[in-house]
Amino acid sequence: MKRRTFLRNLGFQAAALTFGAGLAGGAEKKRPNFVFLITDDISPNDLGFYGNQHVKTPNLDSVAKQSLVFDNAYLTISSCSPSRCSIITGRYPHNTGAPELHTPLPKQQRTFMQEFHKAGYYTALAGKNHMGRNKSLGFDLVVDSRPSGSEKWMDVLKGRPKNKPFFMWFASHDAHRDWQINDKAPEYELEDVKVPPMMYDGTEARKNLAGFYHEVSRTDHYAGKVIEELKRQGELDNTYFIYTADNGRPFIRCKNYMYESGIKTPLLIRGPGVEQGRTDSLVSSIDYSATFLELAGLKKPETVQGVSFAKTLSDHQHQSRDAAFAERNWHVYKLHERMVRTGDWLYIWNAYPGEYNVCGESASYGFADVKEFWKAAQEGRLTENQMKVTMKNQPEEQLYNVREDPHQFCDRSKDPACKEIMDKMRSLLDKWKKQTGDSVPKNPTQDRGTLHGGGKMGKRGDFPGAANNAAEINRPGPIKL
């Protein structure tokens, strides 16, 4: 067993050296290509290759059999634009200068795509951007389309320069509300869906899940088209194909939350030197940039706070990090939470205890399933765990054993038996906040409207970390314990 692992590692390292030599010697054809397929609002449990037997994802299920699937991949934030800005820079949201929803990435921030562009790669973004700046992000081409955001992917792949390696950032609008049905994916009936336990099982919830399933399946449709085109061009075996998401599913207690239904992300990688299988290795979306750069034989900029997990692609037991951190900032409502995941434990700290802890997808009556949920709460038809979302008084700290409690319903923070792990989590978070310059804004951005919707966006307040000039800090916080 050890010999096989050694040989796999040796082969992977040799492949990486070959790519690096190709870069140095100008052997363009030896440089690996990348297709980074990032979806919107999808959790791991919404996909077939993560065990969902209700949504149809046959293309991804097939690709997963040739890929490494990550069972412990975490985002740095469960909010669209700050998550994407974090990924492309390899920096925590409060270190990007774009930590809140709908804030563009400042021009002084460096992106890993700029490094690929400088190294001679053809770089394209097709679909949802949500980071601002367009070409200054490092892309030769930026195009978008509706409803999926995936309609132009084939045109971009076919129209690329054939004398350059390529990095395609393919970003779908799927599976984001509002649902737009077409013939690119199956339609689902209400009885076809399975309602997650944090949601109320009502007619409106099932209607929205059926629309959501359609858009999840549509990401699968276009993923299959990408694989077919890479095969047709003879580039599949020299291309790293990555499938992931920017945040969790857009439903109650999922998107924007620090629970695994919001902050955990699907991640599969297929490509040169990748050994098929699954891994429990802990990785963060902040690590994507460092990993891609290493696979391409490129140097990681000093601004990247993430670490490469390239070795894990061949050695599934390799741990590039022991702790993952995430944050929750303004997303329609005033929010400030921080999360630490290490071992089997997930810890959440809330700067605003005693206030509602909601987002649009869990409170706004503009969503029929949300209105149905709160009506069920008023009529006493929710479970005890479902009711927690509706309570104004929220805890300052929460602790969950994710292996024993996969939905994070049983808070262990007050359990005397967990005192040692609570002390450890607090210490890790304190070190991370200090090293990365995180801070609670004294003048935070306020709620955009009332609890259940309405109102207009006011003046944006101070950003987290701004008091410590966090956008200039490169320290990563604890990685190995």
PDB file of C-alpha atoms in Angstrom, residues 106-269:
ATOM      1  CA  PRO A 106     -10.756  46.748  -5.499  1.00  0.00           C
ATOM      2  CA  LYS A 107      -8.359  47.255  -8.401  1.00  0.00           C
ATOM      3  CA  GLN A 108      -5.288  46.986  -6.200  1.00  0.00           C
ATOM      4  CA  GLN A 109      -6.119  43.398  -5.309  1.00  0.00           C
ATOM      5  CA  ARG A 110      -4.117  40.780  -7.182  1.00  0.00           C
ATOM      6  CA  THR A 111      -5.855  37.767  -8.773  1.00  0.00           C
ATOM      7  CA  PHE A 112      -4.456  34.357  -9.652  1.00  0.00           C
ATOM      8  CA  MET A 113      -5.990  34.799 -13.099  1.00  0.00           C
ATOM      9  CA  GLN A 114      -3.576  37.670 -13.722  1.00  0.00           C
ATOM     10  CA  GLU A 115      -0.735  35.224 -13.073  1.00  0.00           C
ATOM     11  CA  PHE A 116      -2.088  32.788 -15.654  1.00  0.00           C
ATOM     12  CA  HIS A 117      -2.540  35.606 -18.141  1.00  0.00           C
ATOM     13  CA  LYS A 118       1.028  36.835 -17.648  1.00  0.00           C
ATOM     14  CA  ALA A 119       2.295  33.262 -18.132  1.00  0.00           C
ATOM     15  CA  GLY A 120       0.755  33.119 -21.607  1.00  0.00           C
ATOM     16  CA  TYR A 121      -2.520  31.395 -20.884  1.00  0.00           C
ATOM     17  CA  TYR A 122      -5.667  32.355 -22.755  1.00  0.00           C
ATOM     18  CA  THR A 123      -8.107  33.291 -20.011  1.00  0.00           C
ATOM     19  CA  ALA A 124     -11.868  33.647 -20.312  1.00  0.00           C
ATOM     20  CA  LEU A 125     -14.816  34.225 -18.002  1.00  0.00           C
ATOM     21  CA  ALA A 126     -18.118  33.021 -19.435  1.00  0.00           C
ATOM     22  CA  GLY A 127     -21.240  33.468 -17.323  1.00  0.00           C
ATOM     23  CA  LYS A 128     -21.761  35.137 -13.979  1.00  0.00           C
ATOM     24  CA  ASN A 129     -19.026  37.553 -12.918  1.00  0.00           C
ATOM     25  CA  HIS A 130     -20.267  39.361  -9.784  1.00  0.00           C
ATOM     26  CA  MET A 131     -16.700  40.489  -8.980  1.00  0.00           C
ATOM     27  CA  GLY A 132     -16.608  43.651 -11.117  1.00  0.00           C
ATOM     28  CA  ARG A 133     -13.637  44.960 -13.112  1.00  0.00           C
ATOM     29  CA  ASN A 134     -14.094  42.553 -16.050  1.00  0.00           C
ATOM     30  CA  LYS A 135     -10.793  42.419 -17.976  1.00  0.00           C
ATOM     31  CA  SER A 136      -8.697  43.874 -15.165  1.00  0.00           C
ATOM     32  CA  LEU A 137      -9.393  40.663 -13.246  1.00  0.00           C
ATOM     33  CA  GLY A 138      -7.003  38.965 -15.669  1.00  0.00           C
ATOM     34  CA  PHE A 139      -9.363  37.714 -18.386  1.00  0.00           C
ATOM     35  CA  ASP A 140      -8.838  38.071 -22.119  1.00  0.00           C
ATOM     36  CA  LEU A 141     -12.561  37.612 -22.641  1.00  0.00           C
ATOM     37  CA  VAL A 142     -15.640  38.223 -20.480  1.00  0.00           C
ATOM     38  CA  VAL A 143     -19.091  37.207 -21.748  1.00  0.00           C
ATOM     39  CA  ASP A 144     -22.417  36.404 -20.107  1.00  0.00           C
ATOM     40  CA  SER A 145     -25.737  34.832 -21.074  1.00  0.00           C
ATOM     41  CA  ARG A 146     -29.187  33.957 -19.734  1.00  0.00           C
ATOM     42  CA  PRO A 147     -30.909  32.122 -18.229  1.00  0.00           C
ATOM     43  CA  SER A 148     -28.212  29.642 -17.254  1.00  0.00           C
ATOM     44  CA  GLY A 149     -25.031  31.629 -17.811  1.00  0.00           C
ATOM     45  CA  SER A 150     -23.682  28.503 -19.517  1.00  0.00           C
ATOM     46  CA  GLU A 151     -25.002  29.038 -23.045  1.00  0.00           C
ATOM     47  CA  LYS A 152     -21.750  30.526 -24.422  1.00  0.00           C
ATOM     48  CA  TRP A 153     -19.327  28.049 -22.872  1.00  0.00           C
ATOM     49  CA  MET A 154     -19.098  25.961 -26.043  1.00  0.00           C
ATOM     50  CA  ASP A 155     -18.526  29.022 -28.226  1.00  0.00           C
ATOM     51  CA  VAL A 156     -15.696  30.144 -25.951  1.00  0.00           C
ATOM     52  CA  LEU A 157     -14.072  26.709 -25.964  1.00  0.00           C
ATOM     53  CA  LYS A 158     -14.361  26.394 -29.725  1.00  0.00           C
ATOM     54  CA  GLY A 159     -13.198  29.950 -30.421  1.00  0.00           C
ATOM     55  CA  ARG A 160     -10.114  29.957 -28.201  1.00  0.00           C
ATOM     56  CA  PRO A 161      -6.633  30.479 -29.702  1.00  0.00           C
ATOM     57  CA  LYS A 162      -5.298  27.021 -30.520  1.00  0.00           C
ATOM     58  CA  ASN A 163      -1.655  27.951 -29.877  1.00  0.00           C
ATOM     59  CA  LYS A 164      -2.103  28.753 -26.186  1.00  0.00           C
ATOM     60  CA  PRO A 165      -2.943  26.813 -23.036  1.00  0.00           C
ATOM     61  CA  PHE A 166      -6.216  28.005 -21.544  1.00  0.00           C
ATOM     62  CA  PHE A 167      -7.934  28.727 -18.252  1.00  0.00           C
ATOM     63  CA  MET A 168     -11.714  28.878 -18.565  1.00  0.00           C
ATOM     64  CA  TRP A 169     -13.679  30.330 -15.635  1.00  0.00           C
ATOM     65  CA  PHE A 170     -17.134  28.968 -16.484  1.00  0.00           C
ATOM     66  CA  ALA A 171     -19.658  30.446 -14.042  1.00  0.00           C
ATOM     67  CA  SER A 172     -23.343  29.579 -14.162  1.00  0.00           C
ATOM     68  CA  HIS A 173     -26.229  31.629 -12.819  1.00  0.00           C
ATOM     69  CA  ASP A 174     -27.779  28.263 -12.020  1.00  0.00           C
ATOM     70  CA  ALA A 175     -29.058  27.400  -9.495  1.00  0.00           C
ATOM     71  CA  HIS A 176     -30.064  30.903  -8.352  1.00  0.00           C
ATOM     72  CA  ARG A 177     -33.612  32.156  -7.840  1.00  0.00           C
ATOM     73  CA  ASP A 178     -35.807  32.951  -9.729  1.00  0.00           C
ATOM     74  CA  TRP A 179     -36.205  29.615 -11.496  1.00  0.00           C
ATOM     75  CA  GLN A 180     -36.264  29.687 -15.278  1.00  0.00           C
ATOM     76  CA  ILE A 181     -37.246  26.411 -16.884  1.00  0.00           C
ATOM     77  CA  ASN A 182     -36.137  25.312 -20.371  1.00  0.00           C
ATOM     78  CA  ASP A 183     -35.413  22.127 -22.321  1.00  0.00           C
ATOM     79  CA  LYS A 184     -31.820  21.711 -21.124  1.00  0.00           C
ATOM     80  CA  ALA A 185     -32.744  19.742 -17.995  1.00  0.00           C
ATOM     81  CA  PRO A 186     -35.586  17.577 -16.673  1.00  0.00           C
ATOM     82  CA  GLU A 187     -38.589  19.074 -14.941  1.00  0.00           C
ATOM     83  CA  TYR A 188     -39.466  17.745 -11.495  1.00  0.00           C
ATOM     84  CA  GLU A 189     -42.830  17.114  -9.901  1.00  0.00           C
ATOM     85  CA  LEU A 190     -43.542  18.053  -6.273  1.00  0.00           C
ATOM     86  CA  GLU A 191     -43.372  14.420  -5.197  1.00  0.00           C
ATOM     87  CA  ASP A 192     -39.917  14.051  -6.833  1.00  0.00           C
ATOM     88  CA  VAL A 193     -38.118  16.232  -4.294  1.00  0.00           C
ATOM     89  CA  LYS A 194     -36.820  15.553  -0.819  1.00  0.00           C
ATOM     90  CA  VAL A 195     -37.221  18.442   1.625  1.00  0.00           C
ATOM     91  CA  PRO A 196     -34.126  18.972   3.832  1.00  0.00           C
ATOM     92  CA  PRO A 197     -34.925  18.769   7.577  1.00  0.00           C
ATOM     93  CA  MET A 198     -34.228  22.463   8.253  1.00  0.00           C
ATOM     94  CA  MET A 199     -37.042  23.413   5.838  1.00  0.00           C
ATOM     95  CA  TYR A 200     -40.802  23.170   6.335  1.00  0.00           C
ATOM     96  CA  ASP A 201     -42.301  20.503   4.083  1.00  0.00           C
ATOM     97  CA  GLY A 202     -45.043  22.537   2.410  1.00  0.00           C
ATOM     98  CA  THR A 203     -46.361  23.025  -1.109  1.00  0.00           C
ATOM     99  CA  GLU A 204     -44.362  26.206  -1.754  1.00  0.00           C
ATOM    100  CA  ALA A 205     -41.162  24.623  -0.459  1.00  0.00           C
ATOM    101  CA  ARG A 206     -41.645  21.673  -2.814  1.00  0.00           C
ATOM    102  CA  LYS A 207     -42.418  23.973  -5.759  1.00  0.00           C
ATOM    103  CA  ASN A 208     -39.204  25.877  -5.194  1.00  0.00           C
ATOM    104  CA  LEU A 209     -37.149  22.747  -4.666  1.00  0.00           C
ATOM    105  CA  ALA A 210     -38.525  21.370  -7.950  1.00  0.00           C
ATOM    106  CA  GLY A 211     -37.375  24.548  -9.764  1.00  0.00           C
ATOM    107  CA  PHE A 212     -34.048  24.390  -7.967  1.00  0.00           C
ATOM    108  CA  TYR A 213     -33.546  20.739  -8.971  1.00  0.00           C
ATOM    109  CA  HIS A 214     -34.121  21.711 -12.605  1.00  0.00           C
ATOM    110  CA  GLU A 215     -31.345  24.299 -12.477  1.00  0.00           C
ATOM    111  CA  VAL A 216     -28.987  21.934 -10.623  1.00  0.00           C
ATOM    112  CA  SER A 217     -29.583  19.401 -13.409  1.00  0.00           C
ATOM    113  CA  ARG A 218     -28.930  22.160 -15.961  1.00  0.00           C
ATOM    114  CA  THR A 219     -25.439  22.683 -14.530  1.00  0.00           C
ATOM    115  CA  ASP A 220     -24.958  18.958 -15.093  1.00  0.00           C
ATOM    116  CA  HIS A 221     -26.139  19.269 -18.711  1.00  0.00           C
ATOM    117  CA  TYR A 222     -23.584  21.943 -19.510  1.00  0.00           C
ATOM    118  CA  ALA A 223     -20.830  20.156 -17.570  1.00  0.00           C
ATOM    119  CA  GLY A 224     -21.424  17.209 -19.883  1.00  0.00           C
ATOM    120  CA  LYS A 225     -21.172  19.473 -22.934  1.00  0.00           C
ATOM    121  CA  VAL A 226     -17.840  20.838 -21.695  1.00  0.00           C
ATOM    122  CA  ILE A 227     -16.430  17.336 -21.235  1.00  0.00           C
ATOM    123  CA  GLU A 228     -17.630  16.333 -24.727  1.00  0.00           C
ATOM    124  CA  GLU A 229     -15.987  19.381 -26.316  1.00  0.00           C
ATOM    125  CA  LEU A 230     -12.705  18.806 -24.471  1.00  0.00           C
ATOM    126  CA  LYS A 231     -12.730  15.233 -25.777  1.00  0.00           C
ATOM    127  CA  ARG A 232     -13.483  16.409 -29.310  1.00  0.00           C
ATOM    128  CA  GLN A 233     -10.549  18.808 -29.190  1.00  0.00           C
ATOM    129  CA  GLY A 234      -8.241  16.137 -27.775  1.00  0.00           C
ATOM    130  CA  GLU A 235      -7.611  18.258 -24.672  1.00  0.00           C
ATOM    131  CA  LEU A 236      -9.476  16.337 -21.962  1.00  0.00           C
ATOM    132  CA  ASP A 237      -6.497  14.370 -20.647  1.00  0.00           C
ATOM    133  CA  ASN A 238      -4.391  17.534 -20.426  1.00  0.00           C
ATOM    134  CA  THR A 239      -7.093  19.579 -18.689  1.00  0.00           C
ATOM    135  CA  TYR A 240      -7.932  19.981 -15.019  1.00  0.00           C
ATOM    136  CA  PHE A 241     -11.720  20.010 -14.788  1.00  0.00           C
ATOM    137  CA  ILE A 242     -12.985  21.482 -11.505  1.00  0.00           C
ATOM    138  CA  TYR A 243     -16.610  21.623 -10.359  1.00  0.00           C
ATOM    139  CA  THR A 244     -17.559  23.675  -7.289  1.00  0.00           C
ATOM    140  CA  ALA A 245     -20.010  26.348  -6.035  1.00  0.00           C
ATOM    141  CA  ASP A 246     -19.853  29.822  -4.496  1.00  0.00           C
ATOM    142  CA  ASN A 247     -22.273  29.152  -1.612  1.00  0.00           C
ATOM    143  CA  GLY A 248     -24.908  26.752  -0.341  1.00  0.00           C
ATOM    144  CA  ARG A 249     -28.437  26.152  -1.629  1.00  0.00           C
ATOM    145  CA  PRO A 250     -30.710  29.252  -1.564  1.00  0.00           C
ATOM    146  CA  PHE A 251     -33.100  28.103   1.118  1.00  0.00           C
ATOM    147  CA  ILE A 252     -33.843  28.515   4.828  1.00  0.00           C
ATOM    148  CA  ARG A 253     -30.824  27.953   7.107  1.00  0.00           C
ATOM    149  CA  CYS A 254     -28.590  27.186   4.129  1.00  0.00           C
ATOM    150  CA  LYS A 255     -27.205  29.980   1.942  1.00  0.00           C
ATOM    151  CA  ASN A 256     -25.376  32.631   3.949  1.00  0.00           C
ATOM    152  CA  TYR A 257     -25.266  30.503   7.105  1.00  0.00           C
ATOM    153  CA  MET A 258     -22.210  29.036   8.818  1.00  0.00           C
ATOM    154  CA  TYR A 259     -23.753  25.567   8.989  1.00  0.00           C
ATOM    155  CA  GLU A 260     -22.547  22.948   6.517  1.00  0.00           C
ATOM    156  CA  SER A 261     -25.714  23.407   4.450  1.00  0.00           C
ATOM    157  CA  GLY A 262     -24.373  26.872   3.611  1.00  0.00           C
ATOM    158  CA  ILE A 263     -20.611  26.872   4.040  1.00  0.00           C
ATOM    159  CA  LYS A 264     -19.663  23.405   2.774  1.00  0.00           C
ATOM    160  CA  THR A 265     -19.118  23.173  -0.974  1.00  0.00           C
ATOM    161  CA  PRO A 266     -19.040  20.462  -3.614  1.00  0.00           C
ATOM    162  CA  LEU A 267     -15.602  19.963  -5.121  1.00  0.00           C
ATOM    163  CA  LEU A 268     -14.397  17.464  -7.675  1.00  0.00           C
ATOM    164  CA  ILE A 269     -11.189  17.625  -9.692  1.00  0.00           C
TER     165      ILE A 269
END
